[in-house]
mmCIF file of C-alpha atoms and ligand atoms in Angstrom:
data_model
loop_
_atom_site.group_PDB
_atom_site.id
_atom_site.type_symbol
_atom_site.label_atom_id
_atom_site.label_comp_id
_atom_site.label_asym_id
_atom_site.label_seq_id
_atom_site.Cartn_x
_atom_site.Cartn_y
_atom_site.Cartn_z
ATOM 1 C CA UNK T 1 -0.039 -0.081 -0.087
ATOM 2 C CA UNK T 2 1.276 3.599 -0.936
ATOM 3 C CA UNK T 3 0.201 6.555 0.722
ATOM 4 C CA UNK T 4 1.051 10.185 -1.279
ATOM 5 C CA UNK T 5 3.413 12.172 -0.981
ATOM 6 C CA UNK T 6 1.467 14.954 -1.507
ATOM 7 C CA UNK T 7 -1.953 16.011 0.550
ATOM 8 C CA UNK T 8 -3.058 19.431 -0.383
ATOM 9 C CA UNK T 9 -6.059 18.539 1.717
ATOM 10 C CA UNK T 10 -4.241 19.320 4.610
ATOM 11 C CA UNK T 11 -4.550 23.098 4.099
ATOM 12 C CA UNK T 12 -8.600 22.495 3.330
ATOM 13 C CA UNK T 13 -9.101 21.529 6.471
ATOM 14 C CA UNK T 14 -11.207 23.887 7.971
ATOM 15 C CA UNK T 15 -13.350 26.995 6.791
ATOM 16 C CA UNK T 16 -10.046 29.121 8.829
ATOM 17 C CA UNK T 17 -7.246 27.766 6.993
ATOM 18 C CA UNK T 18 -9.321 28.181 3.963
ATOM 19 C CA UNK T 19 -9.367 31.124 4.493
ATOM 20 C CA UNK T 20 -5.787 31.961 5.034
ATOM 21 C CA UNK T 21 -4.449 30.552 2.172
ATOM 22 C CA UNK T 22 -7.549 31.045 -0.340
ATOM 23 C CA UNK T 23 -6.483 33.253 -3.242
ATOM 24 C CA UNK T 24 -8.574 35.332 -4.793
ATOM 25 C CA UNK T 25 -10.988 37.485 -2.492
ATOM 26 C CA UNK T 26 -14.196 39.296 -3.876
ATOM 27 C CA UNK T 27 -14.531 42.777 -2.587
ATOM 28 C CA UNK T 28 -18.110 44.630 -1.762
ATOM 29 C CA UNK T 29 -15.378 48.200 -2.646
ATOM 30 C CA UNK T 30 -14.902 46.704 -6.031
ATOM 31 C CA UNK T 31 -18.479 46.109 -7.213
ATOM 32 C CA UNK T 32 -19.892 48.624 -9.378
ATOM 33 C CA UNK T 33 -23.284 48.749 -9.054
ATOM 34 C CA UNK T 34 -25.635 49.432 -12.198
ATOM 35 C CA UNK T 35 -29.343 51.376 -11.356
ATOM 36 C CA UNK T 36 -31.960 52.243 -13.901
ATOM 37 C CA UNK T 37 -33.676 55.522 -13.472
ATOM 38 C CA UNK T 38 -36.412 57.231 -15.104
ATOM 39 C CA UNK T 39 -38.674 60.591 -14.279
ATOM 40 C CA UNK T 40 -41.297 61.236 -11.837
ATOM 41 C CA UNK T 41 -41.725 60.854 -7.861
ATOM 42 C CA UNK T 42 -41.932 58.076 -5.731
ATOM 43 C CA UNK T 43 -41.266 55.651 -8.810
ATOM 44 C CA UNK T 44 -40.449 51.880 -8.399
ATOM 45 C CA UNK T 45 -41.202 50.255 -11.644
ATOM 46 C CA UNK T 46 -40.190 46.263 -11.586
ATOM 47 C CA UNK T 47 -38.692 44.974 -14.896
ATOM 48 C CA UNK T 48 -39.845 41.469 -15.251
ATOM 49 C CA UNK T 49 -37.275 39.638 -16.731
ATOM 50 C CA UNK T 50 -34.641 40.675 -14.141
ATOM 51 C CA UNK T 51 -35.959 39.521 -10.345
ATOM 52 C CA UNK T 52 -34.836 42.463 -7.715
ATOM 53 C CA UNK T 53 -34.104 45.121 -10.201
ATOM 54 C CA UNK T 54 -36.773 48.073 -10.802
ATOM 55 C CA UNK T 55 -36.802 51.286 -12.693
ATOM 56 C CA UNK T 56 -36.414 54.147 -10.411
ATOM 57 C CA UNK T 57 -37.608 57.503 -10.015
ATOM 58 C CA UNK T 58 -34.185 59.637 -8.377
ATOM 59 C CA UNK T 59 -35.616 60.082 -5.250
ATOM 60 C CA UNK T 60 -36.266 56.284 -4.286
ATOM 61 C CA UNK T 61 -32.444 55.733 -6.431
ATOM 62 C CA UNK T 62 -30.516 58.059 -4.046
ATOM 63 C CA UNK T 63 -32.246 55.770 -1.096
ATOM 64 C CA UNK T 64 -30.779 52.819 -2.628
ATOM 65 C CA UNK T 65 -27.735 54.074 -3.591
ATOM 66 C CA UNK T 66 -27.473 55.163 -0.001
ATOM 67 C CA UNK T 67 -27.834 51.629 0.885
ATOM 68 C CA UNK T 68 -25.711 50.460 -1.615
ATOM 69 C CA UNK T 69 -22.786 52.879 0.131
ATOM 70 C CA UNK T 70 -23.652 51.637 3.922
ATOM 71 C CA UNK T 71 -23.192 47.567 2.282
ATOM 72 C CA UNK T 72 -20.155 49.223 0.691
ATOM 73 C CA UNK T 73 -20.299 49.264 -3.115
ATOM 74 C CA UNK T 74 -17.731 51.255 -4.669
ATOM 75 C CA UNK T 75 -19.292 52.513 -7.249
ATOM 76 C CA UNK T 76 -23.182 52.968 -9.537
ATOM 77 C CA UNK T 77 -23.294 52.563 -12.960
ATOM 78 C CA UNK T 78 -26.497 54.707 -14.930
ATOM 79 C CA UNK T 79 -28.754 53.983 -17.347
ATOM 80 C CA UNK T 80 -31.450 56.703 -18.526
ATOM 81 C CA UNK T 81 -34.742 55.953 -19.865
ATOM 82 C CA UNK T 82 -36.186 59.022 -20.704
ATOM 83 C CA UNK T 83 -39.581 59.902 -21.167
ATOM 84 C CA UNK T 84 -40.162 60.652 -25.291
ATOM 85 C CA UNK T 85 -37.966 59.478 -27.627
ATOM 86 C CA UNK T 86 -37.594 60.322 -31.281
ATOM 87 C CA UNK T 87 -35.051 59.200 -34.295
ATOM 88 C CA UNK T 88 -31.591 61.484 -32.986
ATOM 89 C CA UNK T 89 -31.936 60.709 -28.847
ATOM 90 C CA UNK T 90 -32.080 64.612 -28.560
ATOM 91 C CA UNK T 91 -33.240 63.156 -25.101
ATOM 92 C CA UNK T 92 -29.712 62.107 -24.154
ATOM 93 C CA UNK T 93 -28.046 65.669 -24.135
ATOM 94 C CA UNK T 94 -30.736 67.266 -21.608
ATOM 95 C CA UNK T 95 -29.666 68.754 -18.789
ATOM 96 C CA UNK T 96 -33.158 67.682 -16.982
ATOM 97 C CA UNK T 97 -32.628 64.500 -18.430
ATOM 98 C CA UNK T 98 -33.436 61.482 -15.856
ATOM 99 C CA UNK T 99 -29.452 60.709 -15.283
ATOM 100 C CA UNK T 100 -28.111 64.734 -14.767
ATOM 101 C CA UNK T 101 -31.004 65.180 -12.506
ATOM 102 C CA UNK T 102 -30.004 61.270 -10.966
ATOM 103 C CA UNK T 103 -26.276 62.323 -11.200
ATOM 104 C CA UNK T 104 -27.577 66.351 -9.280
ATOM 105 C CA UNK T 105 -29.314 64.282 -6.697
ATOM 106 C CA UNK T 106 -26.759 61.493 -5.385
ATOM 107 C CA UNK T 107 -23.847 64.665 -5.559
ATOM 108 C CA UNK T 108 -25.679 66.907 -3.248
ATOM 109 C CA UNK T 109 -25.957 64.088 -0.890
ATOM 110 C CA UNK T 110 -22.138 63.415 -0.875
ATOM 111 C CA UNK T 111 -22.010 59.872 -0.584
ATOM 112 C CA UNK T 112 -19.304 58.260 -0.451
ATOM 113 C CA UNK T 113 -19.542 56.518 -3.903
ATOM 114 C CA UNK T 114 -18.363 56.915 -7.375
ATOM 115 C CA UNK T 115 -21.132 57.663 -9.577
ATOM 116 C CA UNK T 116 -20.945 56.296 -13.127
ATOM 117 C CA UNK T 117 -23.020 57.377 -16.161
ATOM 118 C CA UNK T 118 -23.770 54.771 -19.354
ATOM 119 C CA UNK T 119 -23.455 56.383 -22.174
ATOM 120 C CA UNK T 120 -24.675 55.704 -24.956
ATOM 121 C CA UNK T 121 -27.822 56.434 -28.323
ATOM 122 C CA UNK T 122 -30.122 52.884 -27.781
ATOM 123 C CA UNK T 123 -32.337 54.454 -24.609
ATOM 124 C CA UNK T 124 -33.145 57.052 -26.204
ATOM 125 C CA UNK T 125 -33.994 56.703 -30.066
ATOM 126 C CA UNK T 126 -37.285 55.261 -31.203
ATOM 127 C CA UNK T 127 -35.827 53.204 -33.265
ATOM 128 C CA UNK T 128 -33.478 51.745 -30.119
ATOM 129 C CA UNK T 129 -30.453 51.780 -32.349
ATOM 130 C CA UNK T 130 -26.754 53.211 -30.348
ATOM 131 C CA UNK T 131 -26.072 55.583 -33.097
ATOM 132 C CA UNK T 132 -28.004 57.299 -35.236
ATOM 133 C CA UNK T 133 -29.393 55.559 -38.224
ATOM 134 C CA UNK T 134 -29.062 56.549 -42.529
ATOM 135 C CA UNK T 135 -32.061 56.498 -44.418
ATOM 136 C CA UNK T 136 -30.481 53.254 -45.591
ATOM 137 C CA UNK T 137 -30.988 51.627 -42.836
ATOM 138 C CA UNK T 138 -27.578 52.021 -42.175
ATOM 139 C CA UNK T 139 -26.107 52.588 -37.887
ATOM 140 C CA UNK T 140 -23.922 56.042 -38.520
ATOM 141 C CA UNK T 141 -20.998 55.556 -37.494
ATOM 142 C CA UNK T 142 -19.461 59.478 -37.104
ATOM 143 C CA UNK T 143 -22.479 61.777 -36.963
ATOM 144 C CA UNK T 144 -22.902 59.708 -34.139
ATOM 145 C CA UNK T 145 -19.661 60.681 -32.061
ATOM 146 C CA UNK T 146 -20.677 63.992 -32.157
ATOM 147 C CA UNK T 147 -23.621 63.491 -29.794
ATOM 148 C CA UNK T 148 -22.068 60.343 -27.786
ATOM 149 C CA UNK T 149 -19.740 63.356 -27.082
ATOM 150 C CA UNK T 150 -22.785 66.199 -25.728
ATOM 151 C CA UNK T 151 -24.122 63.883 -23.949
ATOM 152 C CA UNK T 152 -20.920 62.690 -22.399
ATOM 153 C CA UNK T 153 -21.280 66.463 -21.448
ATOM 154 C CA UNK T 154 -23.917 66.695 -20.243
ATOM 155 C CA UNK T 155 -23.614 63.915 -17.249
ATOM 156 C CA UNK T 156 -19.866 65.726 -16.508
ATOM 157 C CA UNK T 157 -21.984 69.274 -16.167
ATOM 158 C CA UNK T 158 -23.980 67.107 -13.309
ATOM 159 C CA UNK T 159 -20.674 66.118 -12.188
ATOM 160 C CA UNK T 160 -20.324 62.258 -12.992
ATOM 161 C CA UNK T 161 -17.399 61.088 -11.570
ATOM 162 C CA UNK T 162 -16.753 58.510 -14.804
ATOM 163 C CA UNK T 163 -18.536 58.313 -18.322
ATOM 164 C CA UNK T 164 -19.177 54.623 -20.222
ATOM 165 C CA UNK T 165 -19.549 54.900 -23.733
ATOM 166 C CA UNK T 166 -21.316 51.543 -24.444
ATOM 167 C CA UNK T 167 -22.260 52.983 -27.831
ATOM 168 C CA UNK T 168 -19.606 50.622 -30.087
ATOM 169 C CA UNK T 169 -19.043 53.496 -31.986
ATOM 170 C CA UNK T 170 -15.808 53.827 -33.752
ATOM 171 C CA UNK T 171 -12.674 56.337 -32.399
ATOM 172 C CA UNK T 172 -16.134 57.414 -29.531
ATOM 173 C CA UNK T 173 -13.111 57.430 -26.596
ATOM 174 C CA UNK T 174 -11.261 60.098 -28.760
ATOM 175 C CA UNK T 175 -14.428 62.296 -29.475
ATOM 176 C CA UNK T 176 -15.558 62.000 -25.717
ATOM 177 C CA UNK T 177 -12.353 62.622 -24.354
ATOM 178 C CA UNK T 178 -11.652 65.510 -26.515
ATOM 179 C CA UNK T 179 -14.932 67.210 -25.529
ATOM 180 C CA UNK T 180 -14.585 66.615 -22.054
ATOM 181 C CA UNK T 181 -11.053 68.193 -21.698
ATOM 182 C CA UNK T 182 -12.163 70.920 -24.216
ATOM 183 C CA UNK T 183 -14.898 71.964 -22.074
ATOM 184 C CA UNK T 184 -12.921 72.212 -18.803
ATOM 185 C CA UNK T 185 -13.875 68.291 -17.656
ATOM 186 C CA UNK T 186 -10.051 67.017 -17.278
ATOM 187 C CA UNK T 187 -10.648 64.718 -14.658
ATOM 188 C CA UNK T 188 -13.071 62.955 -15.928
ATOM 189 C CA UNK T 189 -12.349 59.354 -16.108
ATOM 190 C CA UNK T 190 -13.936 57.624 -19.422
ATOM 191 C CA UNK T 191 -14.776 53.662 -18.729
ATOM 192 C CA UNK T 192 -14.724 52.191 -22.006
ATOM 193 C CA UNK T 193 -16.744 49.509 -23.383
ATOM 194 C CA UNK T 194 -13.676 48.301 -24.570
ATOM 195 C CA UNK T 195 -14.526 45.123 -26.338
ATOM 196 C CA UNK T 196 -18.775 45.096 -25.790
ATOM 197 C CA UNK T 197 -19.597 41.738 -28.109
ATOM 198 C CA UNK T 198 -22.784 41.639 -29.727
ATOM 199 C CA UNK T 199 -24.766 38.949 -27.574
ATOM 200 C CA UNK T 200 -28.272 37.353 -26.666
ATOM 201 C CA UNK T 201 -27.276 37.591 -23.112
ATOM 202 C CA UNK T 202 -28.109 41.340 -22.870
ATOM 203 C CA UNK T 203 -31.969 40.339 -23.490
ATOM 204 C CA UNK T 204 -33.215 40.881 -19.661
ATOM 205 C CA UNK T 205 -31.537 44.947 -19.865
ATOM 206 C CA UNK T 206 -33.621 45.335 -23.099
ATOM 207 C CA UNK T 207 -36.609 45.254 -21.354
ATOM 208 C CA UNK T 208 -35.545 47.580 -18.184
ATOM 209 C CA UNK T 209 -33.522 49.803 -20.120
ATOM 210 C CA UNK T 210 -36.461 49.626 -23.676
ATOM 211 C CA UNK T 211 -33.566 50.224 -25.786
ATOM 212 C CA UNK T 212 -34.562 46.511 -27.944
ATOM 213 C CA UNK T 213 -33.659 47.262 -31.189
ATOM 214 C CA UNK T 214 -36.778 47.831 -33.452
ATOM 215 C CA UNK T 215 -35.361 47.086 -36.523
ATOM 216 C CA UNK T 216 -31.986 44.703 -37.528
ATOM 217 C CA UNK T 217 -29.699 43.831 -34.608
ATOM 218 C CA UNK T 218 -26.559 45.776 -33.442
ATOM 219 C CA UNK T 219 -23.580 42.949 -34.918
ATOM 220 C CA UNK T 220 -22.676 45.491 -37.189
ATOM 221 C CA UNK T 221 -20.709 47.398 -34.020
ATOM 222 C CA UNK T 222 -20.474 45.336 -31.757
ATOM 223 C CA UNK T 223 -18.415 42.275 -31.760
ATOM 224 C CA UNK T 224 -18.404 39.172 -33.186
ATOM 225 C CA UNK T 225 -18.523 36.900 -30.590
ATOM 226 C CA UNK T 226 -16.468 34.328 -32.130
ATOM 227 C CA UNK T 227 -13.668 36.875 -32.093
ATOM 228 C CA UNK T 228 -10.890 37.167 -28.901
ATOM 229 C CA UNK T 229 -7.679 38.974 -30.694
ATOM 230 C CA UNK T 230 -10.613 41.208 -32.041
ATOM 231 C CA UNK T 231 -10.959 42.369 -28.229
ATOM 232 C CA UNK T 232 -7.218 43.368 -27.116
ATOM 233 C CA UNK T 233 -7.196 45.205 -30.022
ATOM 234 C CA UNK T 234 -10.379 47.145 -29.526
ATOM 235 C CA UNK T 235 -9.228 47.565 -26.192
ATOM 236 C CA UNK T 236 -5.450 48.794 -27.130
ATOM 237 C CA UNK T 237 -7.243 50.976 -29.761
ATOM 238 C CA UNK T 238 -9.797 52.670 -27.206
ATOM 239 C CA UNK T 239 -6.618 52.567 -24.747
ATOM 240 C CA UNK T 240 -4.398 55.373 -27.245
ATOM 241 C CA UNK T 241 -8.076 57.346 -27.873
ATOM 242 C CA UNK T 242 -7.598 58.065 -24.023
ATOM 243 C CA UNK T 243 -9.650 55.690 -22.015
ATOM 244 C CA UNK T 244 -9.118 54.746 -18.298
ATOM 245 C CA UNK T 245 -10.540 52.349 -17.876
ATOM 246 C CA UNK T 246 -11.287 48.924 -20.019
ATOM 247 C CA UNK T 247 -14.158 46.784 -19.778
ATOM 248 C CA UNK T 248 -14.555 42.956 -21.703
ATOM 249 C CA UNK T 249 -18.255 42.439 -21.742
ATOM 250 C CA UNK T 250 -20.614 40.173 -21.220
ATOM 251 C CA UNK T 251 -17.837 38.183 -18.329
ATOM 252 C CA UNK T 252 -19.101 35.064 -17.995
ATOM 253 C CA UNK T 253 -19.088 33.452 -21.354
ATOM 254 C CA UNK T 254 -15.846 35.644 -22.254
ATOM 255 C CA UNK T 255 -13.895 34.650 -18.972
ATOM 256 C CA UNK T 256 -10.889 34.068 -21.699
ATOM 257 C CA UNK T 257 -10.964 37.665 -23.653
ATOM 258 C CA UNK T 258 -11.036 38.745 -19.626
ATOM 259 C CA UNK T 259 -8.037 37.331 -19.200
ATOM 260 C CA UNK T 260 -6.232 37.875 -21.921
ATOM 261 C CA UNK T 261 -6.908 41.534 -21.313
ATOM 262 C CA UNK T 262 -5.458 41.287 -17.648
ATOM 263 C CA UNK T 263 -2.212 39.133 -19.109
ATOM 264 C CA UNK T 264 -1.794 42.058 -22.455
ATOM 265 C CA UNK T 265 -2.778 45.421 -20.888
ATOM 266 C CA UNK T 266 -2.223 47.240 -16.901
ATOM 267 C CA UNK T 267 -5.035 50.077 -17.634
ATOM 268 C CA UNK T 268 -7.498 48.740 -14.387
ATOM 269 C CA UNK T 269 -9.942 46.052 -16.124
ATOM 270 C CA UNK T 270 -13.627 45.781 -15.675
ATOM 271 C CA UNK T 271 -16.174 43.203 -16.294
ATOM 272 C CA UNK T 272 -19.636 43.246 -16.614
ATOM 273 C CA UNK T 273 -21.824 40.535 -14.859
ATOM 274 C CA UNK T 274 -24.906 40.902 -17.621
ATOM 275 C CA UNK T 275 -28.052 40.973 -17.460
ATOM 276 C CA UNK T 276 -29.093 37.265 -18.990
ATOM 277 C CA UNK T 277 -26.010 36.388 -17.229
ATOM 278 C CA UNK T 278 -27.966 37.760 -13.476
ATOM 279 C CA UNK T 279 -31.365 36.176 -15.147
ATOM 280 C CA UNK T 280 -30.949 32.184 -15.964
ATOM 281 C CA UNK T 281 -29.415 32.096 -12.265
ATOM 282 C CA UNK T 282 -32.398 34.011 -10.833
ATOM 283 C CA UNK T 283 -34.751 30.973 -13.761
ATOM 284 C CA UNK T 284 -33.447 27.843 -12.012
ATOM 285 C CA UNK T 285 -33.624 29.457 -7.699
ATOM 286 C CA UNK T 286 -37.085 30.562 -8.401
ATOM 287 C CA UNK T 287 -37.532 26.796 -9.591
ATOM 288 C CA UNK T 288 -35.636 25.646 -6.568
ATOM 289 C CA UNK T 289 -32.585 23.778 -8.817
ATOM 290 C CA UNK T 290 -29.836 25.797 -7.481
ATOM 291 C CA UNK T 291 -28.268 27.083 -4.367
ATOM 292 C CA UNK T 292 -28.748 30.807 -5.379
ATOM 293 C CA UNK T 293 -26.427 32.496 -3.189
ATOM 294 C CA UNK T 294 -23.082 30.100 -3.957
ATOM 295 C CA UNK T 295 -23.580 29.944 -7.468
ATOM 296 C CA UNK T 296 -23.929 33.994 -7.397
ATOM 297 C CA UNK T 297 -20.370 34.336 -5.626
ATOM 298 C CA UNK T 298 -19.218 31.354 -6.995
ATOM 299 C CA UNK T 299 -19.831 33.153 -10.952
ATOM 300 C CA UNK T 300 -18.410 36.867 -9.392
ATOM 301 C CA UNK T 301 -15.904 34.879 -7.972
ATOM 302 C CA UNK T 302 -14.754 33.137 -11.383
ATOM 303 C CA UNK T 303 -15.037 36.228 -12.909
ATOM 304 C CA UNK T 304 -12.724 38.239 -10.297
ATOM 305 C CA UNK T 305 -10.313 35.068 -10.325
ATOM 306 C CA UNK T 306 -10.433 35.642 -14.479
ATOM 307 C CA UNK T 307 -8.277 39.139 -14.129
ATOM 308 C CA UNK T 308 -11.161 41.463 -13.832
ATOM 309 C CA UNK T 309 -10.056 44.195 -11.356
ATOM 310 C CA UNK T 310 -14.004 45.577 -10.581
ATOM 311 C CA UNK T 311 -17.426 43.378 -11.345
ATOM 312 C CA UNK T 312 -20.733 45.460 -12.540
ATOM 313 C CA UNK T 313 -23.352 42.603 -11.294
ATOM 314 C CA UNK T 314 -26.926 43.469 -10.760
ATOM 315 C CA UNK T 315 -25.833 41.751 -7.517
ATOM 316 C CA UNK T 316 -23.935 44.363 -5.797
ATOM 317 C CA UNK T 317 -25.602 45.674 -2.604
ATOM 318 C CA UNK T 318 -27.108 41.965 -1.774
ATOM 319 C CA UNK T 319 -23.030 40.381 -2.178
ATOM 320 C CA UNK T 320 -22.008 43.523 -0.974
ATOM 321 C CA UNK T 321 -24.204 42.618 2.345
ATOM 322 C CA UNK T 322 -23.180 39.094 2.612
ATOM 323 C CA UNK T 323 -19.372 39.840 2.715
ATOM 324 C CA UNK T 324 -19.749 41.522 5.128
ATOM 325 C CA UNK T 325 -21.877 39.221 7.604
ATOM 326 C CA UNK T 326 -25.340 39.874 7.042
ATOM 327 C CA UNK T 327 -28.001 37.114 7.388
ATOM 328 C CA UNK T 328 -27.686 34.795 4.465
ATOM 329 C CA UNK T 329 -30.135 36.767 1.581
HETATM 330 C C1 LIG F 1 -26.330 49.372 -24.816
HETATM 331 C C2 LIG F 1 -26.425 48.852 -23.214
HETATM 332 C C3 LIG F 1 -26.408 47.497 -23.552
HETATM 333 C C4 LIG F 1 -25.753 47.258 -22.469
HETATM 334 C C5 LIG F 1 -25.738 47.941 -21.360
HETATM 335 N N1 LIG F 1 -25.334 49.137 -22.263
HETATM 336 C C6 LIG F 1 -27.213 46.562 -24.532
HETATM 337 C C7 LIG F 1 -27.120 46.114 -26.140
HETATM 338 O O1 LIG F 1 -25.911 46.958 -25.854
HETATM 339 O O2 LIG F 1 -27.983 45.958 -25.936
HETATM 340 C C8 LIG F 1 -26.265 45.810 -21.376
HETATM 341 C C9 LIG F 1 -25.646 45.261 -20.257
HETATM 342 C C10 LIG F 1 -26.939 44.014 -19.803
HETATM 343 O O3 LIG F 1 -27.636 43.218 -20.150
HETATM 344 O O4 LIG F 1 -26.830 44.086 -18.368
HETATM 345 N N2 LIG F 1 -26.973 50.635 -23.696
#
């Protein structure tokens, strides 16, 4: 009978030991909580395909954000749902749109929270695309840049700390950086959704943001899911244009890209655990098929382990509460 020489199990004998030798650790201050804001007061409108997620009016959003701060969440990411949409997405440029109103309200409260705003036109255009649509029905890159830069400026004027372009037009990081610098916002950082893939995992979000394309799809601007090398190229270009942080999105089906980006670049790396990744867990948990909490921690842990510094997740506040040792959720 020969016994093993090496016994890795020795260090797995107790939770105390496992904690001592754990190679990676999720922390609340590295979580970014996405929130949906619309106009009004006292509005809490549930999103059916995303259990636990609501569209909120600015007053309610501030209340939710305060709870997130208490739980230790480091940042929130705001998406706006305007009252009216048009072909040019002009609602995106208004200083009185839901996002600028919410940012001002948050900043007045001086919450210790980094406020990030999503810069994209799909929530604001009646056709639901992320840029300007030509008469031929194509999404036009260059005419979209000016509008995206103006949207980023409206967010910066309201007090956003970081702006996060998610439209995937070429050159938008450079255009936004130039506009911010020219208008005295040199300290507003750009978190670029640099490697954003055209993904079936976004479907529930489009319910939440009311941003489903009315014709066609987003494959002419978002990346082809078969391409990992191209993702690195997209990231490099955005860094060259002045991005301060870069994102890979979605996270779970693209952990190889997260790892490759971590190894290739030194900029802070963000991964977005998107709506579909959340909804599949919630749906299975509702049926009693899985251990919800276990799955959530394992999923977020895998994104962290793959190399993401920051993780966007709809579970941010809840997970932050768990990490603080709050009662089982
Ligand atoms: C576009 C945008 C999308 C998401 C974030 N920003 C959707 C899309 O490209 O259609 C998806 C986020 C998610 O699924 O959680 N503004």
